[in-house]
Short mmCIF file of C-alpha atoms in Angstrom, two decimals:
data_model
loop_
_atom_site.label_atom_id
_atom_site.label_comp_id
_atom_site.label_asym_id
_atom_site.label_seq_id
_atom_site.Cartn_x
_atom_site.Cartn_y
_atom_site.Cartn_z
CA MET I 1372 -40.89 -37.39 28.66
CA VAL I 1373 -39.84 -34.00 30.02
CA ALA I 1374 -40.36 -35.06 33.65
CA VAL I 1375 -37.39 -37.47 33.64
CA PRO I 1376 -34.60 -35.00 32.74
CA LEU I 1377 -36.17 -32.40 35.06
CA LEU I 1378 -36.17 -34.98 37.84
CA VAL I 1379 -32.53 -35.95 37.23
CA ILE I 1380 -31.38 -32.32 37.20
CA GLY I 1381 -33.46 -31.61 40.30
CA LEU I 1382 -32.01 -34.60 42.15
CA CYS I 1383 -28.51 -33.34 41.37
CA LEU I 1384 -29.51 -30.06 43.04
CA SER I 1385 -31.05 -31.85 46.05
CA HIS I 1386 -29.38 -33.22 49.15
CA VAL I 1387 -29.92 -36.09 51.57
CA GLY I 1388 -31.13 -35.30 55.08
CA PRO I 1389 -33.01 -36.75 58.06
CA ILE I 1390 -36.65 -37.72 57.56
CA GLN I 1391 -39.06 -35.46 59.42
CA VAL I 1392 -41.35 -37.58 61.58
CA ASP I 1393 -43.86 -34.88 62.55
CA PRO I 1394 -46.99 -35.89 60.57
CA ASP I 1395 -48.24 -32.29 60.61
CA GLN I 1396 -45.11 -31.00 58.89
CA ALA I 1397 -43.57 -33.75 56.77
CA ARG I 1398 -44.77 -35.79 53.82
CA ILE I 1399 -42.51 -38.34 52.11
CA GLU I 1400 -43.07 -38.67 48.39
CA GLY I 1401 -43.58 -42.21 47.19
CA ASN I 1402 -41.12 -44.38 45.32
CA SER I 1403 -41.64 -45.94 41.93
CA ILE I 1404 -39.13 -48.31 40.35
CA LEU I 1405 -37.84 -45.56 38.06
CA TYR I 1406 -37.67 -42.94 40.82
CA ALA I 1407 -35.81 -45.30 43.17
CA LEU I 1408 -33.32 -46.16 40.43
CA LEU I 1409 -32.72 -42.47 39.62
CA LYS I 1410 -32.10 -41.69 43.29
CA TYR I 1411 -29.66 -44.60 43.46
CA ALA I 1412 -27.88 -43.36 40.33
CA VAL I 1413 -27.47 -39.86 41.76
CA PHE I 1414 -26.80 -40.61 45.45
CA GLY I 1415 -25.41 -44.15 45.32
CA ARG I 1416 -27.87 -45.54 47.87
CA TRP I 1417 -31.46 -46.74 48.16
CA LEU I 1418 -33.64 -44.01 49.62
CA PRO I 1419 -35.42 -43.57 51.93
CA GLY I 1420 -33.33 -45.64 54.32
CA ASP I 1421 -31.55 -45.45 57.68
CA GLY I 1422 -33.69 -42.50 58.71
CA VAL I 1423 -32.70 -40.29 55.77
CA ASP I 1424 -34.20 -39.38 52.42
CA VAL I 1425 -33.80 -36.82 49.67
CA ASP I 1426 -34.75 -33.26 50.55
CA LEU I 1427 -36.12 -32.44 47.11
CA HIS I 1428 -35.18 -29.33 45.17
CA PRO I 1429 -38.33 -27.71 43.67
CA MET I 1430 -37.27 -28.85 40.19
CA ALA I 1431 -36.98 -32.45 41.39
CA PHE I 1432 -40.39 -32.24 43.03
CA ALA I 1433 -41.90 -30.91 39.79
CA GLY I 1434 -40.36 -33.84 37.90
CA TRP I 1435 -41.70 -36.30 40.47
CA VAL I 1436 -45.20 -34.82 40.18
CA GLY I 1437 -44.91 -35.16 36.41
CA LEU I 1438 -44.23 -38.89 36.81
CA LEU I 1439 -47.19 -39.28 39.16
CA ILE I 1440 -49.56 -37.54 36.74
CA THR I 1441 -48.20 -39.65 33.88
CA MET I 1442 -48.82 -42.81 35.91
CA ILE I 1443 -52.46 -41.84 36.45
CA ASN I 1444 -52.82 -40.99 32.78
CA LEU I 1445 -51.35 -44.35 31.68
CA MET I 1446 -53.54 -46.49 33.95
CA PRO I 1447 -54.98 -49.06 31.49
CA ILE I 1448 -58.59 -48.59 32.57
CA GLY I 1449 -61.10 -45.81 32.12
CA GLN I 1450 -60.96 -43.12 29.47
CA LEU I 1451 -57.57 -41.47 29.89
CA ASP I 1452 -54.67 -42.25 27.52
CA GLY I 1453 -53.89 -45.62 29.11
CA GLY I 1454 -57.50 -46.68 28.71
CA HIS I 1455 -57.50 -45.55 25.06
CA VAL I 1456 -54.42 -47.64 24.31
CA ALA I 1457 -55.70 -50.67 26.23
CA ARG I 1458 -59.08 -50.53 24.45
CA ALA I 1459 -57.38 -50.36 21.05
CA ALA I 1460 -55.03 -53.23 21.93
CA LEU I 1461 -57.54 -55.56 23.58
CA GLY I 1462 -60.67 -54.82 21.58
CA ASP I 1463 -63.89 -56.13 23.10
CA ALA I 1464 -61.91 -58.06 25.73
CA HIS I 1465 -61.05 -54.71 27.30
CA GLU I 1466 -64.36 -54.60 29.19
CA THR I 1467 -63.68 -57.99 30.79
CA TRP I 1468 -60.14 -57.03 31.76
CA SER I 1469 -61.34 -53.63 33.02
CA ARG I 1470 -63.79 -55.29 35.40
CA ARG I 1471 -60.98 -57.42 36.79
CA LEU I 1472 -58.61 -54.47 37.06
CA HIS I 1473 -61.32 -52.35 38.66
CA THR I 1474 -61.71 -54.92 41.42
CA GLY I 1475 -57.94 -55.25 41.59
CA LEU I 1476 -57.51 -51.52 42.24
CA ALA I 1477 -59.65 -51.73 45.36
CA MET I 1478 -57.93 -54.91 46.56
CA PHE I 1479 -54.51 -53.37 45.93
CA GLY I 1480 -55.44 -50.27 47.90
CA LEU I 1481 -56.65 -52.33 50.84
CA GLY I 1482 -53.49 -54.44 50.64
CA VAL I 1483 -51.21 -51.38 50.65
CA GLY I 1484 -53.16 -49.97 53.59
CA GLY I 1485 -52.83 -53.25 55.47
CA VAL I 1486 -49.06 -53.35 54.95
CA MET I 1487 -48.72 -49.76 56.14
CA PHE I 1488 -50.93 -50.44 59.18
CA THR I 1489 -48.73 -53.38 60.15
CA ALA I 1490 -45.55 -51.32 59.65
CA ALA I 1491 -46.89 -48.56 61.93
CA ILE I 1492 -47.87 -51.03 64.66
CA ARG I 1493 -44.44 -52.67 64.50
CA ALA I 1494 -42.85 -49.22 64.78
CA GLY I 1495 -44.65 -48.74 68.08
CA HIS I 1496 -47.46 -46.42 66.98
CA PRO I 1497 -50.93 -46.69 68.53
CA VAL I 1498 -53.93 -47.77 66.48
CA TRP I 1499 -55.49 -44.29 66.60
CA SER I 1500 -53.81 -40.89 66.44
CA VAL I 1501 -53.42 -39.09 69.76
CA LYS I 1502 -53.88 -35.34 69.76
CA ALA I 1503 -52.44 -32.79 72.14
CA ASP I 1504 -54.61 -30.27 73.99
CA ASP I 1505 -53.95 -27.62 71.34
CA GLY I 1506 -55.42 -29.88 68.63
CA HIS I 1507 -52.15 -30.74 66.89
CA THR I 1508 -51.34 -34.39 66.28
CA LEU I 1509 -49.01 -35.64 68.97
CA THR I 1510 -48.67 -39.28 67.94
CA LEU I 1511 -49.47 -40.69 64.52
CA GLY I 1512 -51.90 -43.61 64.60
CA ALA I 1513 -51.58 -46.72 62.47
CA VAL I 1514 -55.03 -46.18 60.94
CA SER I 1515 -54.19 -42.63 59.82
CA TYR I 1516 -50.86 -43.83 58.44
CA SER I 1517 -52.46 -46.68 56.48
CA LEU I 1518 -55.07 -44.37 54.93
CA ASN I 1519 -52.25 -42.57 53.10
CA GLY I 1520 -51.74 -45.77 51.11
CA ALA I 1521 -55.30 -47.00 50.75
CA LEU I 1522 -57.25 -43.83 49.98
CA PRO I 1523 -55.67 -42.87 46.61
CA TRP I 1524 -56.47 -46.30 45.13
CA LEU I 1525 -59.96 -46.37 46.63
CA VAL I 1526 -60.66 -42.87 45.29
CA TRP I 1527 -59.53 -43.93 41.79
CA THR I 1528 -61.71 -47.04 42.11
CA ALA I 1529 -64.73 -44.91 43.01
CA MET I 1530 -64.08 -42.41 40.20
CA ILE I 1531 -63.74 -45.14 37.57
CA GLY I 1532 -66.90 -46.78 38.90
CA TRP I 1533 -68.78 -43.49 38.67
CA MET I 1534 -67.65 -42.94 35.06
CA ARG I 1535 -68.67 -46.48 34.13
CA TRP I 1536 -72.06 -45.96 35.78
CA GLN I 1537 -72.53 -42.78 33.73
CA THR I 1538 -71.69 -44.39 30.36
CA GLY I 1539 -72.50 -48.07 30.93
CA GLU I 1540 -69.01 -49.19 29.85
CA TYR I 1541 -65.40 -48.62 30.78
CA HIS I 1542 -64.46 -47.37 27.34
CA PRO I 1543 -66.45 -47.04 24.10
CA PRO I 1544 -65.29 -48.98 21.03
CA VAL I 1545 -62.51 -47.33 19.04
CA GLY I 1546 -62.80 -49.35 15.80
CA ASP I 1547 -62.76 -52.91 14.54
CA THR I 1548 -59.26 -52.88 12.99
CA PRO I 1549 -56.71 -54.74 15.15
CA LEU I 1550 -53.44 -52.99 15.94
CA ASP I 1551 -50.56 -53.79 13.63
CA PRO I 1552 -47.40 -55.28 15.19
CA ARG I 1553 -45.64 -51.91 15.44
CA ARG I 1554 -48.52 -50.27 17.32
CA ARG I 1555 -48.89 -53.34 19.53
CA ARG I 1556 -45.25 -52.97 20.54
CA TYR I 1557 -45.96 -49.33 21.39
CA ALA I 1558 -48.85 -50.46 23.58
CA ILE I 1559 -46.60 -52.95 25.41
CA ALA I 1560 -43.96 -50.23 25.88
CA LEU I 1561 -46.57 -47.91 27.45
CA LEU I 1562 -47.66 -50.69 29.80
CA LEU I 1563 -44.05 -51.25 30.86
CA MET I 1564 -43.67 -47.51 31.41
CA PHE I 1565 -46.75 -47.57 33.63
CA PHE I 1566 -45.20 -50.25 35.84
CA LEU I 1567 -41.87 -48.40 35.98
CA ILE I 1568 -43.47 -45.20 37.27
CA ALA I 1569 -46.30 -46.75 39.32
CA THR I 1570 -46.22 -45.26 42.82
CA PRO I 1571 -48.10 -47.43 45.34
CA VAL I 1572 -48.12 -44.71 48.02
CA PRO I 1573 -47.94 -41.18 46.54
CA PHE I 1574 -47.44 -39.43 49.91
CA ARG I 1575 -47.03 -40.59 53.49
CA PRO I 1576 -45.84 -39.11 56.79
CA GLY I 1577 -42.61 -40.36 58.30
CA LEU I 1578 -42.81 -43.08 60.93
#
C-alpha cells in the first residue's frame, strides 16, 4: 500500500501545533487505529490531545486521503473490492450479512453523531450554531458538529441502498466454488486491514 510510506514520510515532515477552533477555517482529519499508531510512532504522543494536533504536510495529507479511500473501497458490502471479497468468502450468506451490515451502517452513523453531540454540549457549545451579522459562523452548534460524524455513514447507507434497489441484490453471485484456505486467509487479512484504517469521523471542526 503506497499510502502508508507516503503518510510516514509526510508525518516526519509535519509538525505539532495548536488546533484551530474556528469552524469556518479548520477541519481536523479523523483518526483510524493505524493512523493514530503512526502519529504516536513519529511524535511519541497520542494526537489530537491537550489542544494540539499534527499540522499535516501535503504529503502526509495525501497519504491520509489514500487510507480513507482504501477504507471505503474495502467496506465489505456493496460492489467495491471489499464487497467482491466478502461475496466470494461468504457465498449466498453474503446477502443476509449485507442486510445486517447495511442497517448497522446507519445505526453506527447515528451513534457517532450522538457521541459528538454530547461532546459538544459538554464543551459548552449551544445546540444550534450562532451566526454573526456578516453571516460567518460565530459559535459552532452541537447539531452541526454531530453531523460531521453522522452524515458520511448515512450517505454511504443511502448509496448502498440505492445500488441494491437498482439491482435487487447487494452483490451478484461470483461462482459456486468455495475459497481455498489460502484465499480465505487473504480475505480475513483484508477485513483486518479495513478495521485498522476505518475512520469513524473523516473530518470535523475543532471544539
